[in-house]
Coordinates of C-alpha atoms and ligand atoms in Angstrom, one line a residue:
M113 CA 111.0 101.0 67.2
S114 CA 109.1 104.0 65.6
Q115 CA 110.4 107.5 65.9
L116 CA 107.2 108.4 68.0
Q117 CA 107.6 105.5 70.4
L118 CA 111.4 106.7 71.1
E119 CA 110.0 110.2 71.6
I120 CA 107.4 109.1 74.1
L121 CA 109.9 106.9 75.9
Q122 CA 112.3 109.8 76.1
L123 CA 109.6 112.3 77.3
L124 CA 108.8 109.8 80.2
D125 CA 112.5 109.3 81.0
K126 CA 112.8 113.2 81.3
E127 CA 109.5 114.1 82.9
G128 CA 108.7 110.8 84.9
E129 CA 105.1 110.7 83.6
I130 CA 102.8 112.6 81.2
P131 CA 99.6 113.5 82.9
N132 CA 97.7 114.5 79.7
S133 CA 99.2 114.1 76.2
L134 CA 96.9 116.9 75.1
N135 CA 98.8 119.3 77.2
N136 CA 102.1 118.2 75.7
S137 CA 103.5 120.3 73.0
Q138 CA 104.9 117.2 71.2
L139 CA 102.3 114.6 71.6
S140 CA 99.2 117.0 71.2
K141 CA 100.0 117.3 67.4
I142 CA 99.9 113.5 66.7
N143 CA 96.9 112.1 65.1
P144 CA 95.1 110.2 68.0
N145 CA 94.8 106.9 66.3
E146 CA 98.5 106.8 65.5
L147 CA 99.4 107.8 69.1
H148 CA 97.0 105.0 70.5
A149 CA 98.6 102.3 68.1
N150 CA 102.2 103.4 69.4
L151 CA 101.1 103.4 73.0
S152 CA 99.5 99.9 72.8
S153 CA 102.5 98.4 71.3
L154 CA 104.7 99.7 74.2
W155 CA 102.1 98.7 76.6
S156 CA 102.1 95.1 75.2
R157 CA 105.8 95.0 76.0
E158 CA 104.9 96.4 79.7
M159 CA 107.3 99.3 78.9
I160 CA 104.6 101.9 79.6
K161 CA 101.0 102.1 81.3
F162 CA 98.4 104.4 79.8
N163 CA 94.8 105.6 80.4
K164 CA 92.6 107.3 78.0
I165 CA 91.2 110.5 79.2
E166 CA 88.1 112.0 77.5
T167 CA 87.8 115.8 77.7
D168 CA 84.8 117.9 76.9
H169 CA 85.6 120.3 74.3
W170 CA 83.3 123.1 72.9
I171 CA 83.7 124.3 69.4
L172 CA 82.1 127.4 67.8
T173 CA 79.3 127.2 65.1
K174 CA 79.5 129.0 61.8
E175 CA 77.2 131.6 63.2
A176 CA 79.4 132.3 66.3
E177 CA 82.5 132.5 64.0
D178 CA 80.6 135.2 61.9
Y179 CA 79.9 137.2 65.1
L180 CA 83.8 137.0 65.9
K181 CA 84.5 138.2 62.3
A182 CA 82.1 141.0 62.6
G183 CA 83.6 142.0 65.9
A184 CA 80.4 142.2 67.8
T185 CA 77.2 140.1 68.6
P186 CA 73.9 141.1 66.8
E187 CA 72.5 142.6 70.1
I188 CA 75.6 144.9 70.3
Q189 CA 75.4 145.8 66.8
V190 CA 71.7 146.8 67.2
V191 CA 72.4 149.0 70.4
D192 CA 75.2 150.5 68.6
E193 CA 72.9 151.6 65.6
V194 CA 70.2 152.7 68.0
L195 CA 72.8 154.9 70.0
K196 CA 74.1 156.4 66.7
A197 CA 70.6 157.5 65.9
Q198 CA 70.4 159.3 69.3
L199 CA 67.1 160.9 70.0
E200 CA 65.7 160.4 66.7
G201 CA 65.4 156.5 67.3
L202 CA 65.2 154.0 64.7
T203 CA 62.3 151.9 63.3
L204 CA 62.4 148.3 62.9
N205 CA 62.4 148.7 59.1
D206 CA 65.7 151.2 59.4
L207 CA 67.3 148.5 61.3
K208 CA 66.4 145.8 58.7
T209 CA 67.9 147.9 56.0
K210 CA 71.0 148.7 58.0
L211 CA 71.7 145.2 59.5
G212 CA 69.6 142.6 57.5
S213 CA 68.5 139.7 59.5
T214 CA 71.3 140.1 62.3
G215 CA 69.1 143.3 63.1
I216 CA 66.0 141.2 63.8
I217 CA 68.0 138.6 65.9
G218 CA 69.9 141.6 67.8
Q219 CA 66.8 143.5 68.7
G220 CA 65.2 140.5 70.3
K221 CA 68.2 139.9 72.5
A222 CA 68.7 143.6 73.2
F223 CA 65.1 143.9 74.5
K224 CA 65.6 140.9 76.6
N225 CA 68.7 142.6 78.1
K226 CA 66.8 145.8 78.7
W227 CA 69.1 147.7 76.5
L228 CA 66.3 148.9 74.4
K229 CA 62.6 149.9 74.7
K230 CA 59.9 150.9 72.3
D231 CA 58.5 154.5 71.9
G232 CA 55.6 154.0 69.4
N233 CA 57.2 152.5 66.3
K234 CA 60.7 153.7 67.3
L235 CA 63.5 151.9 69.0
I236 CA 65.0 154.0 71.9
A237 CA 68.1 153.0 73.8
E238 CA 67.9 152.5 77.7
V239 CA 71.6 152.5 78.1
K240 CA 73.7 155.6 77.6
E241 CA 76.7 153.7 76.2
L242 CA 77.3 150.6 74.4
P243 CA 77.4 147.8 76.9
K244 CA 80.2 145.3 77.2
D245 CA 80.0 142.4 74.7
E246 CA 80.2 139.7 77.2
V247 CA 78.9 136.9 74.8
L248 CA 81.6 137.8 72.3
I249 CA 84.2 137.7 75.2
D250 CA 82.9 134.1 76.2
L251 CA 83.0 133.0 72.6
K252 CA 86.6 134.1 72.1
E253 CA 87.4 132.2 75.3
I254 CA 85.8 129.1 73.9
Q255 CA 87.4 129.4 70.5
K256 CA 90.9 129.5 72.4
T257 CA 90.5 126.9 75.0
G258 CA 87.6 124.7 74.2
K259 CA 85.9 125.4 77.5
L260 CA 84.4 127.9 79.8
S261 CA 84.2 127.6 83.6
N262 CA 80.5 129.1 83.8
K263 CA 78.3 126.0 83.0
S264 CA 74.9 128.0 82.6
I265 CA 76.5 130.3 80.1
L266 CA 77.6 127.1 78.2
T267 CA 73.9 126.0 78.2
E268 CA 72.8 129.2 77.1
L269 CA 75.2 129.6 74.1
K270 CA 74.5 126.0 73.1
K271 CA 70.8 126.9 73.2
R272 CA 71.5 129.8 70.9
K273 CA 73.2 127.4 68.6
L274 CA 76.6 129.1 68.8
I275 CA 78.5 126.3 70.3
N276 CA 78.8 122.5 70.1
L277 CA 80.2 119.8 72.4
T278 CA 82.9 117.3 71.1
K279 CA 85.0 115.0 73.1
I280 CA 88.8 115.0 72.7
I281 CA 91.1 112.2 73.7
G282 CA 94.3 112.5 75.5
Y283 CA 96.4 110.0 77.3
E284 CA 97.9 109.8 80.7
I285 CA 101.2 108.0 80.5
Q286 CA 103.6 106.4 82.9
K287 CA 106.4 104.2 82.9
G288 CA 105.7 100.4 83.0
D289 CA 107.6 97.6 84.6
K290 CA 109.9 97.0 81.8
F291 CA 110.4 100.7 81.1
S292 CA 113.6 101.1 79.0
L293 CA 114.8 103.5 76.1
E294 CA 115.1 100.8 73.8
I295 CA 112.7 98.1 72.6
K296 CA 114.0 94.4 72.8
N297 CA 112.4 91.9 70.2
L298 CA 110.1 89.7 72.0
E299 CA 111.2 86.0 71.9
T300 CA 108.4 83.4 71.5
D301 CA 110.5 80.4 72.3
I302 CA 113.6 79.7 74.4
T303 CA 116.1 77.8 72.5
S304 CA 119.1 75.5 73.4
D305 CA 121.4 78.2 72.0
M306 CA 119.9 80.9 74.2
I307 CA 120.6 78.7 77.3
Q308 CA 124.2 77.8 76.1
N309 CA 125.2 81.5 75.4
G310 CA 123.1 82.9 78.4
N311 CA 121.1 85.2 76.1
W312 CA 118.0 84.1 77.7
K313 CA 118.8 86.3 80.9
N314 CA 118.6 89.4 78.7
S315 CA 115.9 88.3 76.4
Q316 CA 112.3 89.3 76.8
F317 CA 109.7 86.6 76.3
K318 CA 106.1 86.9 74.9
D319 CA 103.6 85.8 77.5
Y320 CA 102.0 82.3 76.8
N321 CA 98.4 82.5 75.9
F322 CA 96.8 79.6 77.5
N323 CA 93.4 80.3 76.2
S324 CA 94.7 79.7 72.6
F325 CA 93.6 76.5 70.8
G326 CA 96.8 76.3 68.9
I327 CA 97.4 75.1 65.4
I328 CA 95.9 71.8 64.5
P329 CA 98.7 69.6 63.2
Q330 CA 98.6 68.5 59.5
S331 CA 97.8 64.9 59.4
G332 CA 96.4 62.1 57.2
A333 CA 92.6 61.5 57.2
L334 CA 90.9 58.1 56.5
H335 CA 88.4 58.3 53.7
P336 CA 84.7 57.9 55.1
L337 CA 84.5 54.3 53.1
M338 CA 87.5 53.2 55.0
K339 CA 86.1 54.3 58.2
V340 CA 82.8 52.4 57.6
R341 CA 84.9 49.5 56.3
Q342 CA 86.8 49.5 59.7
E343 CA 83.4 49.4 61.5
F344 CA 82.3 46.1 59.5
R345 CA 85.8 44.6 59.9
D346 CA 85.3 45.0 63.7
I347 CA 82.0 43.6 63.8
F348 CA 83.2 40.5 61.6
F349 CA 86.3 40.1 64.0
A350 CA 84.1 40.2 67.1
M351 CA 81.7 37.7 65.6
G352 CA 84.6 35.1 65.0
F353 CA 85.3 35.7 61.2
T354 CA 88.5 35.5 59.3
E355 CA 89.3 38.0 56.7
M356 CA 89.6 36.5 53.1
D357 CA 92.6 37.6 51.0
S358 CA 90.7 39.5 48.4
N359 CA 93.2 41.8 46.6
Q360 CA 92.9 40.6 43.1
Y361 CA 90.6 42.3 40.8
V362 CA 90.7 40.0 37.8
E363 CA 89.1 36.4 37.8
S364 CA 88.4 33.7 35.1
G365 CA 84.7 33.3 34.2
F366 CA 85.2 30.2 35.9
W367 CA 85.5 31.6 39.4
N368 CA 83.4 34.4 38.9
F369 CA 80.5 32.4 37.6
D370 CA 80.8 28.7 36.7
T371 CA 81.8 27.7 40.2
L372 CA 78.8 29.6 41.3
F373 CA 76.5 27.8 39.1
V374 CA 75.7 30.8 37.1
P375 CA 74.8 29.4 33.6
Q376 CA 76.9 30.6 30.7
Q377 CA 73.8 32.5 29.1
H378 CA 72.8 34.1 32.1
P379 CA 72.4 38.0 31.6
A380 CA 74.9 38.9 34.4
R381 CA 77.7 37.5 32.0
D382 CA 76.5 39.8 29.1
L383 CA 79.0 42.5 27.9
Q384 CA 76.5 45.2 29.3
D385 CA 76.9 43.8 32.8
T386 CA 80.5 42.6 33.0
F387 CA 83.9 44.0 31.9
Y388 CA 85.9 41.6 29.9
L389 CA 89.7 41.9 29.6
K390 CA 91.2 42.5 26.3
D391 CA 94.8 41.5 27.3
P392 CA 95.1 38.9 28.7
K393 CA 91.9 37.6 27.2
V394 CA 92.1 34.1 28.2
A395 CA 92.8 32.6 31.6
K396 CA 94.9 29.6 32.4
E397 CA 92.9 26.4 32.7
P398 CA 92.2 25.5 36.4
E399 CA 94.8 23.1 37.8
D400 CA 92.1 20.8 39.4
K401 CA 90.9 19.2 36.2
E402 CA 88.5 17.0 38.0
Y403 CA 86.8 19.9 39.7
W404 CA 86.6 21.8 36.0
E405 CA 85.1 18.6 34.7
N406 CA 82.6 18.2 37.5
V407 CA 81.6 22.0 37.3
K408 CA 81.0 21.3 33.5
Q409 CA 78.9 18.5 34.1
V410 CA 76.8 20.1 36.9
H411 CA 75.9 22.8 34.3
Q412 CA 75.4 20.7 31.2
D413 CA 74.1 17.2 32.5
G414 CA 73.5 17.5 36.0
K415 CA 75.2 15.6 38.8
Y416 CA 74.9 15.3 42.7
E417 CA 71.1 14.9 42.5
S418 CA 71.1 18.1 40.4
I419 CA 69.5 18.0 37.1
G420 CA 71.6 20.8 35.8
Y421 CA 70.8 23.5 33.2
R422 CA 71.2 21.2 30.3
Y423 CA 73.0 23.2 27.7
P424 CA 76.3 22.8 25.9
W425 CA 78.9 24.2 28.5
K426 CA 81.9 25.7 26.6
S427 CA 85.4 26.0 28.4
E428 CA 86.3 29.2 26.1
E429 CA 83.4 31.0 28.2
S430 CA 84.7 29.7 31.4
L431 CA 88.3 30.9 30.4
R432 CA 87.3 34.6 29.6
M433 CA 89.1 37.0 31.9
V434 CA 86.8 39.5 33.7
L435 CA 86.9 42.1 36.2
R436 CA 85.2 40.4 39.2
T437 CA 81.6 41.3 39.4
H438 CA 81.4 40.2 43.0
T439 CA 83.7 39.1 45.8
T440 CA 81.7 35.8 45.8
A441 CA 84.3 34.7 43.4
I442 CA 86.9 35.0 46.3
S443 CA 84.4 33.1 48.5
A444 CA 84.0 30.2 46.0
A445 CA 87.7 29.6 46.0
M446 CA 87.9 29.6 49.7
L447 CA 85.2 27.2 49.8
K448 CA 86.8 24.9 47.4
K449 CA 89.9 25.1 49.7
L450 CA 87.8 24.4 52.6
A451 CA 86.9 21.0 51.0
E452 CA 90.7 19.9 51.8
N453 CA 89.9 20.1 55.4
P454 CA 86.1 20.6 55.8
K455 CA 85.0 22.3 59.3
P456 CA 82.8 25.0 60.5
T457 CA 84.1 28.3 59.2
R458 CA 83.3 32.0 59.1
L459 CA 84.9 34.2 56.3
F460 CA 84.4 37.6 55.3
S461 CA 85.8 40.3 52.8
I462 CA 85.3 43.8 52.0
D463 CA 86.6 44.9 48.7
R464 CA 86.1 46.4 45.3
V465 CA 84.0 44.8 42.5
F466 CA 83.3 46.0 39.1
R467 CA 79.9 46.2 37.1
N468 CA 79.4 47.7 33.7
E469 CA 76.5 49.8 34.7
A470 CA 75.4 53.3 33.4
V471 CA 77.0 55.6 35.8
D472 CA 74.5 58.0 37.7
A473 CA 74.2 59.6 41.0
T474 CA 74.0 56.2 43.0
H475 CA 75.8 54.0 40.6
L476 CA 79.4 53.8 39.6
A477 CA 81.1 51.1 37.6
E478 CA 82.8 50.0 40.7
F479 CA 82.0 49.8 44.3
H480 CA 82.9 48.1 47.4
Q481 CA 81.2 44.7 48.5
V482 CA 80.9 43.6 52.1
E483 CA 80.6 39.7 52.0
G484 CA 80.5 37.1 54.7
V485 CA 80.0 33.4 54.6
I486 CA 79.3 30.9 57.2
A487 CA 79.9 27.1 56.8
G488 CA 78.4 24.8 59.4
Y489 CA 77.0 21.4 59.8
D490 CA 73.2 21.1 59.2
I491 CA 72.7 25.0 59.5
T492 CA 69.4 26.1 57.9
L493 CA 67.6 29.1 56.5
G494 CA 66.7 29.8 60.4
D495 CA 70.3 30.1 61.0
L496 CA 70.8 32.8 58.2
I497 CA 67.8 34.8 59.5
G498 CA 69.0 34.6 63.1
F499 CA 72.6 35.4 61.9
M500 CA 71.4 38.4 59.9
D501 CA 69.4 39.8 62.9
D502 CA 72.5 39.6 65.0
F503 CA 75.0 41.0 62.4
F504 CA 72.8 44.1 61.5
G505 CA 71.9 44.5 65.1
K506 CA 75.5 44.9 66.0
M507 CA 75.3 47.8 63.7
G508 CA 72.2 49.3 65.3
V509 CA 70.0 48.1 62.6
D510 CA 67.0 46.3 64.1
N511 CA 63.6 45.1 62.6
L512 CA 64.9 43.4 59.6
R513 CA 62.6 42.1 57.0
F514 CA 63.3 39.4 54.5
K515 CA 61.9 38.9 50.8
A516 CA 62.4 35.8 48.7
A517 CA 64.7 36.5 45.9
Y518 CA 66.8 34.5 43.2
N519 CA 70.6 34.0 42.9
P520 CA 71.8 31.3 40.6
Y521 CA 74.2 30.1 43.4
T522 CA 71.9 30.2 46.4
E523 CA 68.6 28.5 47.1
P524 CA 66.6 29.8 49.0
S525 CA 67.7 33.3 48.6
L526 CA 66.6 36.4 50.6
E527 CA 66.7 40.1 50.1
I528 CA 67.3 41.9 53.5
F529 CA 65.3 45.2 54.2
A530 CA 65.7 47.6 57.0
Y531 CA 63.4 50.5 57.9
H532 CA 65.1 53.8 57.2
K533 CA 63.9 56.3 59.7
G534 CA 65.1 59.3 57.7
L535 CA 63.5 58.3 54.5
K536 CA 60.5 56.7 56.3
K537 CA 60.7 53.7 54.0
W538 CA 62.0 50.1 54.0
V539 CA 65.4 50.0 52.0
E540 CA 67.2 46.9 50.7
I541 CA 70.4 46.4 52.5
G542 CA 71.6 43.3 51.5
N543 CA 71.4 39.9 49.5
S544 CA 71.7 36.6 50.9
G545 CA 71.0 32.8 50.7
M546 CA 71.9 29.2 51.2
F547 CA 74.5 28.1 48.8
R548 CA 73.3 25.4 46.4
P549 CA 74.4 21.7 47.1
E550 CA 75.4 21.2 43.4
M551 CA 77.8 24.1 43.9
L552 CA 79.3 22.8 47.4
E553 CA 79.3 19.2 46.5
T554 CA 81.1 19.8 43.4
M555 CA 84.0 21.4 45.4
G556 CA 84.1 18.3 47.5
L557 CA 82.5 19.6 50.6
P558 CA 80.4 17.0 52.7
K559 CA 76.8 17.2 52.1
N560 CA 75.9 18.2 55.6
L561 CA 78.2 21.0 55.8
R562 CA 75.9 23.8 54.6
V563 CA 77.0 27.2 53.7
L564 CA 75.2 30.4 54.0
G565 CA 76.3 33.9 52.5
W566 CA 75.3 37.5 52.2
G567 CA 76.7 40.6 50.5
L568 CA 76.0 44.2 50.7
S569 CA 77.6 47.4 49.3
L570 CA 79.9 49.5 51.6
E571 CA 78.9 52.8 49.7
R572 CA 75.2 52.7 50.6
P573 CA 75.4 52.9 54.5
T574 CA 78.4 55.2 54.0
M575 CA 76.3 57.4 51.7
I576 CA 73.5 57.5 54.3
K577 CA 75.8 58.0 57.2
Y578 CA 77.7 61.1 55.5
G579 CA 74.6 62.6 54.0
V580 CA 76.2 62.1 50.5
S581 CA 73.6 62.0 47.7
N582 CA 75.9 61.7 44.7
I583 CA 78.2 58.5 44.8
R584 CA 80.8 60.6 42.9
E585 CA 81.3 62.8 45.9
L586 CA 82.5 59.7 47.6
L587 CA 84.4 57.7 45.2
G588 CA 86.6 58.9 42.3
H589 CA 88.4 62.0 41.1
K590 CA 85.7 64.4 42.1
V591 CA 86.0 63.7 45.8
S592 CA 86.8 66.8 47.8
L593 CA 89.9 66.4 50.1
D594 CA 88.1 68.8 52.6
F595 CA 85.2 66.5 52.8
I596 CA 87.5 63.5 53.6
E597 CA 89.7 65.5 56.2
S598 CA 86.6 67.0 58.0
N599 CA 84.6 64.0 58.7
P600 CA 84.6 62.4 62.0
A601 CA 84.9 58.6 62.3
A602 CA 81.5 57.0 61.4
R603 CA 79.1 55.1 63.7
L604 CA 76.7 53.0 61.7
D605 CA 74.0 52.7 64.4
E606 CA 73.1 56.2 63.8
L607 CA 72.2 55.2 60.4
L608 CA 68.8 53.4 60.2
Ligands
LIG795 N1 77.2 38.0 45.3 C1 75.9 38.8 45.9 C2 75.8 40.1 45.3 O1 76.7 40.3 44.6 C3 75.9 38.6 47.3 C4 75.7 37.4 47.9 C5 77.0 36.7 48.5 C6 74.5 36.7 48.0 C7 76.8 35.5 49.0 C8 74.4 35.4 48.5 C9 75.6 35.0 49.1 O2 74.9 40.8 45.6

């Protein structure tokens, strides 16, 4: 408790109340801001109640103070001079030499008061003796008390620019409900200790603020990519898909390319497009030697009614270790497994892939691929198109367009386009196709169990959704944690 607060409480204790702090010899000397702060703090503890009282307070101007110093108002000074000159009288010029500008001001007032009259160019007194200097008396009173009971005189003096009005602030102070001569610390929480030792009875508690929002607890946040991934997963699950186990970034050239009928001299297999591992450089030979041999034959000589690519297929190329360039390598392995017990199947994966690309605002050397495959008896391209309409429709993306494309492992292949309302143009949102028979039959799948598949990047819809124009703000070391923490869960249907 401050010394001042103690004084206020003691004054109240002694006098019961303080009607106006200005009239109190102790409190009137305190700086008003300081007084207010101390009163507020006592009030917040309900120890006192107080009201602000604003009072008019008149103060003298410099001119009025000069009159007080001179001991007379100009009009009295003028009459004094005129009386001293007696019957001879005074000219205006005489007055000017004696009193300067005060003479000019004074004679005007003196005429008005009928204390002087003019005789030719002389000033003659109308009064026998010096009148009482009422104005000076009033000014003295104002200087002392700041006020005057006669309002019209105040207006008159204000007009003469002898006084100005200010407001001064005092306080009416009374005891509050929790008045006491000592300040107890305000507790915020009741603790088990307080209950046990009974201290809660004598403690004072801060009031609850039910309007306060409280502190938002620190908590983890999902990366926007992970939120969008979850939306995709939900759609896949709702459509009867099973998630593939895709948590391996490294593949052999065999699974990443050869099983998918990507010829060994295909540009996608170039160093500029694919990251090859230095260590280990070479993959283990596939366990299923028959399958390995069949894949080779399909490429080199043709098999299963395919004429093949007809080039010398090299096992070394097939055993090179690569960072997978697509999750289709996982799909291939799963389809090969499906051949052990062929049946209609729906599989998906959403995981990271790597491509040796020049990095710019929309390309990184790694991104996430959303991929789905559907195996079904005698399914056709019509099923693929129908399914894509369903799948993207579930994300709120309607009105797809398809364009013939080329993938080594699908025939026919289709690029999928959707109309982007924001950009007002058709944007590519996926790549798809019917897997080639020479790929599926090599795996041992029955001829009429056809497989369709499609893939898209997770980053593209996420960037559109979150208004991110540079992919480096979404993935990698430049991502701001604020961005991740402040973004609400995404809904894809607002996208396109
Ligand atoms: N692998 C393709 C890509 O990377 C996607 C795809 C998957 C296409 C399955 C057809 C079938 O774009």
